[in-house]
PDB file of C-alpha atoms in Angstrom:
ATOM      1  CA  UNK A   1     207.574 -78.082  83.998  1.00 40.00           C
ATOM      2  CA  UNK A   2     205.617 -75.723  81.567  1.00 43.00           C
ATOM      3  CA  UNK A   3     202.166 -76.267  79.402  1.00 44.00           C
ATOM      4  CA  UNK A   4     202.855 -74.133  77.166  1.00 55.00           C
ATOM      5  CA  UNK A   5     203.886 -74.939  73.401  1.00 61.00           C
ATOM      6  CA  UNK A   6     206.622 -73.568  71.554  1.00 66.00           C
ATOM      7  CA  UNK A   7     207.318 -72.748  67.880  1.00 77.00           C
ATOM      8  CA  UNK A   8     210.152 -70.936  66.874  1.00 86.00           C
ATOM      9  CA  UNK A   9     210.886 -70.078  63.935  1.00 93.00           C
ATOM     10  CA  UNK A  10     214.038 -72.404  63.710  1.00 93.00           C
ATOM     11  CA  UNK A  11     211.403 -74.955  63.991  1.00 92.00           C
ATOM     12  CA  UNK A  12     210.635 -77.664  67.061  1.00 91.00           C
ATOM     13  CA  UNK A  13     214.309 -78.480  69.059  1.00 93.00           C
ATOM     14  CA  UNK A  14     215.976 -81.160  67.595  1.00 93.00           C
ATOM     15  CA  UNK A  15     217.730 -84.176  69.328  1.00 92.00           C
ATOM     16  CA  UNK A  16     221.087 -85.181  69.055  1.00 94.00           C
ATOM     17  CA  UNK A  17     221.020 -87.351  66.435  1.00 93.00           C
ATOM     18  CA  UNK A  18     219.326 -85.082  64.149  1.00 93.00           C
ATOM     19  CA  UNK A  19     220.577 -82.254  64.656  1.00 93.00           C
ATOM     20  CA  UNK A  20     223.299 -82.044  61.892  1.00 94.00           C
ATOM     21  CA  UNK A  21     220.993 -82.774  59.106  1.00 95.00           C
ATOM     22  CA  UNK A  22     218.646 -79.473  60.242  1.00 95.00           C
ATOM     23  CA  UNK A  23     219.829 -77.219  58.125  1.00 97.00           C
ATOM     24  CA  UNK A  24     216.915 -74.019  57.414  1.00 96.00           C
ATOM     25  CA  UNK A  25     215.397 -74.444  53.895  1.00 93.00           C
ATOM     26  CA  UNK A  26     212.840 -71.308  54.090  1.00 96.00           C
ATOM     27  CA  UNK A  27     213.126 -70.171  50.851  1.00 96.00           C
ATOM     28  CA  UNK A  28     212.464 -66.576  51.700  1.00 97.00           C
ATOM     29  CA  UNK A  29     215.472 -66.124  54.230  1.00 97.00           C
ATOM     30  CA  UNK A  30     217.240 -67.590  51.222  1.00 97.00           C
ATOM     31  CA  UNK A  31     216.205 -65.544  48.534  1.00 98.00           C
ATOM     32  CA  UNK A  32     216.801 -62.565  50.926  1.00 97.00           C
ATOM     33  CA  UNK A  33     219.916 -63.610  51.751  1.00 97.00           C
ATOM     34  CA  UNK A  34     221.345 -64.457  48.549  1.00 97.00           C
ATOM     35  CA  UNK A  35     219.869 -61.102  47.044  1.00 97.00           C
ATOM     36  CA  UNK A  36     221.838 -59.159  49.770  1.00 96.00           C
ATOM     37  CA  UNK A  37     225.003 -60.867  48.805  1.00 96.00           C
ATOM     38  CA  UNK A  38     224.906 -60.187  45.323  1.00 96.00           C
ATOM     39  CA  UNK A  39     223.994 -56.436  45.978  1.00 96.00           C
ATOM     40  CA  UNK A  40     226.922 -56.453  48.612  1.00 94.00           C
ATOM     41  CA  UNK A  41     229.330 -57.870  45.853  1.00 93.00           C
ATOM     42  CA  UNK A  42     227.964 -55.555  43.129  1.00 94.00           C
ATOM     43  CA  UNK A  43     228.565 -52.124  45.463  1.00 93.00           C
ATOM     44  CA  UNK A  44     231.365 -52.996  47.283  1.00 92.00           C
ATOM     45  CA  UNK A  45     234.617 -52.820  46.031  1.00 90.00           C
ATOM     46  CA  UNK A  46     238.440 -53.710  47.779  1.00 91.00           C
ATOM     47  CA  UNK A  47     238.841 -55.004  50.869  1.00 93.00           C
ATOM     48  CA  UNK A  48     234.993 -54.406  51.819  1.00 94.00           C
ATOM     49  CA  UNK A  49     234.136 -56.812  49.311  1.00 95.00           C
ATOM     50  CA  UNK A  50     235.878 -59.481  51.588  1.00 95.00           C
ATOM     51  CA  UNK A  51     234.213 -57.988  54.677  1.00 96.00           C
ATOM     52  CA  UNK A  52     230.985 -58.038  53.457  1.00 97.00           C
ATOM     53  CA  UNK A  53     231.415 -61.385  52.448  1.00 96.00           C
ATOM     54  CA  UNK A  54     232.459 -62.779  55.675  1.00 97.00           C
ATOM     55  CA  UNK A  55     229.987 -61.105  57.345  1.00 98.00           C
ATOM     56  CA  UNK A  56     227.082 -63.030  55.118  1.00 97.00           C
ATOM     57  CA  UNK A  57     228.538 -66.253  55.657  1.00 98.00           C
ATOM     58  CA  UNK A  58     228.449 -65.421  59.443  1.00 98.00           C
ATOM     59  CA  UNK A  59     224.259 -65.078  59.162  1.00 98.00           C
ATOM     60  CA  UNK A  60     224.326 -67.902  56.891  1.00 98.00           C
ATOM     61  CA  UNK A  61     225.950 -70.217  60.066  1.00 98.00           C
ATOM     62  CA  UNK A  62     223.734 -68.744  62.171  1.00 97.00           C
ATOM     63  CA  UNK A  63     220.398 -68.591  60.659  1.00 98.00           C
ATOM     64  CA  UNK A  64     220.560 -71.414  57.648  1.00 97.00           C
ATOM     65  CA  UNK A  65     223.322 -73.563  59.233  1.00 98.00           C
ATOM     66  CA  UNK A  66     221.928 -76.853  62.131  1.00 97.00           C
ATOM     67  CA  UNK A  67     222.790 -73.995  64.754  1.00 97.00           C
ATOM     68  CA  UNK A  68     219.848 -72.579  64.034  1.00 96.00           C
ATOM     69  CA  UNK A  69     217.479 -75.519  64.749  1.00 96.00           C
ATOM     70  CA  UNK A  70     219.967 -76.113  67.901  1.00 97.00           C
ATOM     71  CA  UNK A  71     219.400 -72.800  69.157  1.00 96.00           C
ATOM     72  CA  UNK A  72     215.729 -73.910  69.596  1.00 95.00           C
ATOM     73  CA  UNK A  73     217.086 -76.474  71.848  1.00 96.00           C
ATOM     74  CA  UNK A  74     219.510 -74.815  73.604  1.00 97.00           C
ATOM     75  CA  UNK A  75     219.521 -71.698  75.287  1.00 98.00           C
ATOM     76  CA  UNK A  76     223.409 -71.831  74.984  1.00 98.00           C
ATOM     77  CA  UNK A  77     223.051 -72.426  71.340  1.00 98.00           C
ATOM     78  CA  UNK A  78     220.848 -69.211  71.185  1.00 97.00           C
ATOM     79  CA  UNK A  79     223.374 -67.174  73.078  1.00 98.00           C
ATOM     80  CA  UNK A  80     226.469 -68.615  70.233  1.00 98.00           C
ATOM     81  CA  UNK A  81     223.749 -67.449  67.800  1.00 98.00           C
ATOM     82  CA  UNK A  82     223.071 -63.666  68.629  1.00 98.00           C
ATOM     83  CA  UNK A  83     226.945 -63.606  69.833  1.00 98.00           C
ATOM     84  CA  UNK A  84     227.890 -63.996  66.332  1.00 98.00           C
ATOM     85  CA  UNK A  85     225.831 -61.995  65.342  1.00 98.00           C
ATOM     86  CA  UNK A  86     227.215 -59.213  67.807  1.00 98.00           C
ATOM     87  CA  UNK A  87     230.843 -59.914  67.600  1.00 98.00           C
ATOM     88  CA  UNK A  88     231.132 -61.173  64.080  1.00 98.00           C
ATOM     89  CA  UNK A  89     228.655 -60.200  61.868  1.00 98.00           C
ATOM     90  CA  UNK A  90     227.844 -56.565  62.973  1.00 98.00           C
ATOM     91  CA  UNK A  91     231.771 -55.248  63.159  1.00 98.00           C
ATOM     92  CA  UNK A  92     232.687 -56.978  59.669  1.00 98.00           C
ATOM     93  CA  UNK A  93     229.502 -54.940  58.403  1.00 97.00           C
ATOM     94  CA  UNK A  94     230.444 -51.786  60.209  1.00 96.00           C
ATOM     95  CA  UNK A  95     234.116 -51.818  58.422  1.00 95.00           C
ATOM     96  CA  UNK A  96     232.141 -51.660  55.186  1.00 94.00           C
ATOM     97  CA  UNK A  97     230.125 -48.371  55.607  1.00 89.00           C
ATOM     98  CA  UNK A  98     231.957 -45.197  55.470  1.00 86.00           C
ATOM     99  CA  UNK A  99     233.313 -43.605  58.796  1.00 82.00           C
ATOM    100  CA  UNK A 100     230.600 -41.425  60.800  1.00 84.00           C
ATOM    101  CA  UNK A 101     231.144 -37.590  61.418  1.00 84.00           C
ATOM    102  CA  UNK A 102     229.389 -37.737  64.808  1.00 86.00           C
ATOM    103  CA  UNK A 103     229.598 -41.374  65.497  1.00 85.00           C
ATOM    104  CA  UNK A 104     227.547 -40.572  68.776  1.00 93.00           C
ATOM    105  CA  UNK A 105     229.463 -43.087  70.818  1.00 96.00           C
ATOM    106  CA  UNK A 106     227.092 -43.338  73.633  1.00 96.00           C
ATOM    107  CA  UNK A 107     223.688 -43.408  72.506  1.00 97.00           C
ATOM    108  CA  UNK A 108     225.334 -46.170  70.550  1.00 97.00           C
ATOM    109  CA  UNK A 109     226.257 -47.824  73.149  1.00 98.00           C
ATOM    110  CA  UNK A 110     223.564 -47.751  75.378  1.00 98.00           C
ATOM    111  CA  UNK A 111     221.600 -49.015  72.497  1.00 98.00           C
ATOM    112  CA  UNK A 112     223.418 -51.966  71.770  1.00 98.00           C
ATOM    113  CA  UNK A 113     222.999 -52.633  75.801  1.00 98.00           C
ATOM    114  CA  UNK A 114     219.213 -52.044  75.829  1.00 98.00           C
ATOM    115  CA  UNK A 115     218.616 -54.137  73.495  1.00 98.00           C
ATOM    116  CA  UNK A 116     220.979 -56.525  74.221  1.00 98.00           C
ATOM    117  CA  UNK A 117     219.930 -57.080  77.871  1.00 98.00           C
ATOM    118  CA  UNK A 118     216.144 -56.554  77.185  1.00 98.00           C
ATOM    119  CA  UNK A 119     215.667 -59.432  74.614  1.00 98.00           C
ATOM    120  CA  UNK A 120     217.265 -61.693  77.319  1.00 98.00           C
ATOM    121  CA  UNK A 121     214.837 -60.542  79.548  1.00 97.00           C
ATOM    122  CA  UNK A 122     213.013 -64.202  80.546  1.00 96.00           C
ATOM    123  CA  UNK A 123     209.501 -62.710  79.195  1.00 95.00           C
ATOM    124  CA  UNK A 124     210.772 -60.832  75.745  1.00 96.00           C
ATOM    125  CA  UNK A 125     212.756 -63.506  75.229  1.00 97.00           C
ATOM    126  CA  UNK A 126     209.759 -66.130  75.141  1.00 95.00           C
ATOM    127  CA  UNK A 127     207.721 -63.881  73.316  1.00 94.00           C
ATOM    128  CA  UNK A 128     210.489 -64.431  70.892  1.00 95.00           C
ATOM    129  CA  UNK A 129     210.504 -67.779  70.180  1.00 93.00           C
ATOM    130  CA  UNK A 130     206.759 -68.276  69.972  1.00 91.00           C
ATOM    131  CA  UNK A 131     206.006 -65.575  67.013  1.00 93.00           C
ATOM    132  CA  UNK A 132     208.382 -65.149  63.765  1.00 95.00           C
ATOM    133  CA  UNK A 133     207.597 -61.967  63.557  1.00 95.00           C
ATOM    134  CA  UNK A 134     208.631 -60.819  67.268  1.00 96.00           C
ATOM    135  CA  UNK A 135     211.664 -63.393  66.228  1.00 97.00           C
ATOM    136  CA  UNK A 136     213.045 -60.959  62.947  1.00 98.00           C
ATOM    137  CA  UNK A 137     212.175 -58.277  65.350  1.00 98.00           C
ATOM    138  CA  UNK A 138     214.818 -59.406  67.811  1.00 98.00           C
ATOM    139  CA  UNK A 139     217.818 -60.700  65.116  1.00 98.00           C
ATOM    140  CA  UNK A 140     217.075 -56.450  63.508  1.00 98.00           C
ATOM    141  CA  UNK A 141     217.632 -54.978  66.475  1.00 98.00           C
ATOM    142  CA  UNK A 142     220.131 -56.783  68.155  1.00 98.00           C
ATOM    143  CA  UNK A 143     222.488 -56.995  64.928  1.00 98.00           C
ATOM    144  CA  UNK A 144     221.616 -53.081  63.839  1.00 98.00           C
ATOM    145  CA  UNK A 145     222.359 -51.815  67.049  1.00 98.00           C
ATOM    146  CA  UNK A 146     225.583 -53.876  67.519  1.00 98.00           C
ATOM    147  CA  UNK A 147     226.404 -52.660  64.054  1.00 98.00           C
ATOM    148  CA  UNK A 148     225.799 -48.678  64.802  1.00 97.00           C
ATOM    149  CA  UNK A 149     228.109 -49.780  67.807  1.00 98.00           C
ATOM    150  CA  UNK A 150     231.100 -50.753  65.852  1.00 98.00           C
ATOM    151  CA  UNK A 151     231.060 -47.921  63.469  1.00 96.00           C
ATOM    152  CA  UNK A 152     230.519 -45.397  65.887  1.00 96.00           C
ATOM    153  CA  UNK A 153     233.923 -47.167  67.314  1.00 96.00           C
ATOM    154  CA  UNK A 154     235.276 -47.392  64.587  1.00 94.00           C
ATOM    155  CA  UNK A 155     234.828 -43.304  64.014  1.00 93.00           C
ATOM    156  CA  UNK A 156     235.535 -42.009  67.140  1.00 92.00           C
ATOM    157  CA  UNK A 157     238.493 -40.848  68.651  1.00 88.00           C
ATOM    158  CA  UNK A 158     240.714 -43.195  70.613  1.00 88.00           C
ATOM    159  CA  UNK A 159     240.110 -42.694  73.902  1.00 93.00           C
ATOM    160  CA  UNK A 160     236.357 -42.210  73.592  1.00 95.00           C
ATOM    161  CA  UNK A 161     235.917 -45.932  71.835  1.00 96.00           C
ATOM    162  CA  UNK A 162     238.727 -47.571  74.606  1.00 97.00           C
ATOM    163  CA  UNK A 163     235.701 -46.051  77.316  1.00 97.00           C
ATOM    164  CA  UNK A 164     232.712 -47.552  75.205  1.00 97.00           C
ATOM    165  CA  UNK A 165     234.417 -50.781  74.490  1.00 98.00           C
ATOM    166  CA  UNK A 166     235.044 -51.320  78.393  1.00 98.00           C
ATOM    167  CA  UNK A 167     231.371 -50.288  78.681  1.00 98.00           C
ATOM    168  CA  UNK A 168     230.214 -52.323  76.446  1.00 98.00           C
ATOM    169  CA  UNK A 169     232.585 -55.485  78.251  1.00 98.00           C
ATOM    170  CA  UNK A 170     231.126 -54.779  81.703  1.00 98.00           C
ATOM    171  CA  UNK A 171     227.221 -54.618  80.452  1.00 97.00           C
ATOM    172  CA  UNK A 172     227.824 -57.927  78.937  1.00 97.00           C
ATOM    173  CA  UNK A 173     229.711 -59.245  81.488  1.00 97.00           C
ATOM    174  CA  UNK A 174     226.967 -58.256  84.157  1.00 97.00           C
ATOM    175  CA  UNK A 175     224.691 -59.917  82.123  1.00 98.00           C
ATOM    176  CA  UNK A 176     226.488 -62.956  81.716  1.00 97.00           C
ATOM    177  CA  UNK A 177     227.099 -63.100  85.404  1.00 97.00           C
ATOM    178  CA  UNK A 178     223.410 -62.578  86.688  1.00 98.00           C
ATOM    179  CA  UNK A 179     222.228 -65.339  84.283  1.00 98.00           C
ATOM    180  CA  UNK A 180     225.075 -67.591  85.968  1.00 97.00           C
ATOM    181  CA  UNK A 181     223.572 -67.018  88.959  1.00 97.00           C
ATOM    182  CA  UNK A 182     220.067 -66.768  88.953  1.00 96.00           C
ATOM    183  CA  UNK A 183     220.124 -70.080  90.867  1.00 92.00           C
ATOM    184  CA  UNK A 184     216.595 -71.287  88.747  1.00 96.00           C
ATOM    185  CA  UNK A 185     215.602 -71.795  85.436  1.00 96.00           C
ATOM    186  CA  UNK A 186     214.535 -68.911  83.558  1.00 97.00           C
ATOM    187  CA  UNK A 187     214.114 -69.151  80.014  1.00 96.00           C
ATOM    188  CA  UNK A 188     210.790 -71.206  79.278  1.00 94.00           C
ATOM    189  CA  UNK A 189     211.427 -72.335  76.176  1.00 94.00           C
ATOM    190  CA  UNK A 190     213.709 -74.254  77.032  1.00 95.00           C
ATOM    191  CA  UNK A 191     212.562 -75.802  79.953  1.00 95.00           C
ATOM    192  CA  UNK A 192     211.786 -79.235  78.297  1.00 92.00           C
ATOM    193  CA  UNK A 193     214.623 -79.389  76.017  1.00 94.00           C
ATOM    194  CA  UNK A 194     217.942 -79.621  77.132  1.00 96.00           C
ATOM    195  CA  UNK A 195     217.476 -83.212  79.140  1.00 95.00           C
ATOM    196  CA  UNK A 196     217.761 -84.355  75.280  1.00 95.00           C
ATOM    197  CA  UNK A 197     221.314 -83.481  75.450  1.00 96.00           C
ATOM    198  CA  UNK A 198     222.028 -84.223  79.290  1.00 96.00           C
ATOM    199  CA  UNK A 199     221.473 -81.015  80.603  1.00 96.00           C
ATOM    200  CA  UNK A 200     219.417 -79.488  82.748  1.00 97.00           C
ATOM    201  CA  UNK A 201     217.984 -76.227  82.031  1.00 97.00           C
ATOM    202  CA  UNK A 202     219.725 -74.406  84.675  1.00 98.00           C
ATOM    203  CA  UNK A 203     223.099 -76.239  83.708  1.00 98.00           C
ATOM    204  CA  UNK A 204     222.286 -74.722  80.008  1.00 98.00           C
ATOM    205  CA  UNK A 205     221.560 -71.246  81.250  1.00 98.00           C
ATOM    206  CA  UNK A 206     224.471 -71.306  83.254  1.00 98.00           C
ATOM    207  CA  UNK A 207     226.674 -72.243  80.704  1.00 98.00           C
ATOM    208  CA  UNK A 208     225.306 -69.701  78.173  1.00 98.00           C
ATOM    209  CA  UNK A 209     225.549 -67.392  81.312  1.00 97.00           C
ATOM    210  CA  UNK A 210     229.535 -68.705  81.520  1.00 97.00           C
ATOM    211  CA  UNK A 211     230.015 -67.311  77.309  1.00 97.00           C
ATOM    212  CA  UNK A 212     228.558 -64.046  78.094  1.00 97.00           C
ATOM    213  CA  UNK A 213     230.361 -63.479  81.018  1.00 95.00           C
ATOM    214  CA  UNK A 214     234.032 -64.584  79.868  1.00 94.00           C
ATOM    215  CA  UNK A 215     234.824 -64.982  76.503  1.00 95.00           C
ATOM    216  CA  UNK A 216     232.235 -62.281  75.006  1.00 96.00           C
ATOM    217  CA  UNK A 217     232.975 -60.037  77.604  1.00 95.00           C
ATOM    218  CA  UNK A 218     236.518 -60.361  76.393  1.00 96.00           C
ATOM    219  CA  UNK A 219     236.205 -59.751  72.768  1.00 97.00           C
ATOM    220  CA  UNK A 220     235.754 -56.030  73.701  1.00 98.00           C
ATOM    221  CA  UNK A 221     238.660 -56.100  76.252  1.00 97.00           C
ATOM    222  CA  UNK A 222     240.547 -57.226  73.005  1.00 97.00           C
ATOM    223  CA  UNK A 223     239.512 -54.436  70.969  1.00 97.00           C
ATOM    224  CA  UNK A 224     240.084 -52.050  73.830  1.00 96.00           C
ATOM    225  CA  UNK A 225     243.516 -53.288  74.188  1.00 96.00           C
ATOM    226  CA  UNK A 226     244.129 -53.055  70.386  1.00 94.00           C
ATOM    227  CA  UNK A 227     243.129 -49.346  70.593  1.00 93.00           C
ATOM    228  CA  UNK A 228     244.954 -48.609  73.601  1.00 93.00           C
ATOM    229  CA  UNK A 229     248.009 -49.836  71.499  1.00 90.00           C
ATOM    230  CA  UNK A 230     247.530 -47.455  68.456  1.00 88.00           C
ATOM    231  CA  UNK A 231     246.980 -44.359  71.275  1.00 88.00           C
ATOM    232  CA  UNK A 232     250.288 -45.248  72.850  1.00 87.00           C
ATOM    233  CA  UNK A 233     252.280 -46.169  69.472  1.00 76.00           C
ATOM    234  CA  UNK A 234     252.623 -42.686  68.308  1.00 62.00           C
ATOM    235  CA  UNK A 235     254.167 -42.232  71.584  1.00 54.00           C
ATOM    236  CA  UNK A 236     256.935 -44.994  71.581  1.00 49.00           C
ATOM    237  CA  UNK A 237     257.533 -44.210  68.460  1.00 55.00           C
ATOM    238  CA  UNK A 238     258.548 -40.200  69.306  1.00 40.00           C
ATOM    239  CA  UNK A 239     260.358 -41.598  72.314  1.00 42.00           C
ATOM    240  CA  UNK A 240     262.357 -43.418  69.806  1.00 43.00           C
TER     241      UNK A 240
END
């Protein structure tokens, strides 16, 4: 279905039965990673400390944990992967930097879009997974830009991060819904290795497609609905 060869950095796509024993032993995303956690631990102090700490065993599922070899399989494993990274990892880091004084809500936004949609463009997204550096390129942006996104939420006024957060849920959404149906294959990579685990590369797109569409999409309908809650408290509370 395609010639071409690919090496991602997560290594060559595992089968099922060895996936669970494919953990990531690069010793420099180790080293880095550890490093970052001990600096977190040292600086932070209170409930941040906890944050932070959640937030580093987030990247350590996704980038040390089998998921990561799996992603090189899957293209639904890849879209868990930079989900967590998105809804997990990036607001549990934004809660431990102090709020923004202009949290510029939508050029934060539209970042986190971009970049969003454009590395799940079918030819960025190849380029991707066939050069480790174009790879770290891709987890930076995506996870800084999602992180600028949550603070600037986080800072802004209520009704201003209710509008970005239902921004935010239709973009990915949309997304989600025009990689459901695409109707063929996209995603090269993958192309010859999802029969491994009975599916075809469109039924693996599609379902990635599906996780986009519903449950990520509603993670910031969640949020929304928690700040619409705290705008309307004050409220009930007066009525009382």
């Amino acid at each position: 279905m395609v010639d071409a060869v690919w090496t991602p950095y997560c290594g060559p796509a595992p089968d099922p039965l060895e996936a669970l024993s494919r953990w990531n032993g690069d010793p420099v995303l180790w080293v880095v990673l550890t490093a970052a956690t001990v600096a977190g631990l040292v600086l932070l102090r209170g409930p941040e400390r906890g944050r932070y700490t959640a937030a580093m065993t987030v990247l350590v599922i996704g980038f040390i944990s089998p998921l990561c070899a799996l992603s090189s399989a899957l293209f639904t494993a890849r879209t868990l992967h930079h989900l967590l990274l998105v809804l997990a990892a990036a607001p549990l880091l934004a809660l431990c930097v102090p709020a923004m004084r202009k949290p510029r809500l939508a050029a934060a936004t539209a970042a986190q879009a971009v970049i969003f949609w454009a590395w799940h463009a079918p030819g960025l997204y190849a380029q991707a997974l066939s050069h480790d550096a174009i790879y770290w390129l891709m987890q930076f942006t995506i996870l800084g830009s999602a992180v600028w996104f949550w603070a600037a939420v986080r800072s802004a006024r209520g009704h201003a991060a209710v509008a970005a957060l239902l921004a935010a849920m239709l973009l990915m959404g949309l997304l989600g819904a025009l990689i459901v149906f695409a109707g063929q294959p996209l995603y090269a990579p993958h192309f010859a290795s999802t029969m491994a685990w009975n599916m075809t590369p469109l039924e693996d797109q599609q379902a990635a497609g599906l996780i986009m569409w519903a449950p990520a999409a509603a993670a910031y309908l969640l949020v929304a609905l928690w700040r619409i809650h705290g705008l309307l408290k004050p409220a009930g509370e007066a009525a009382a």
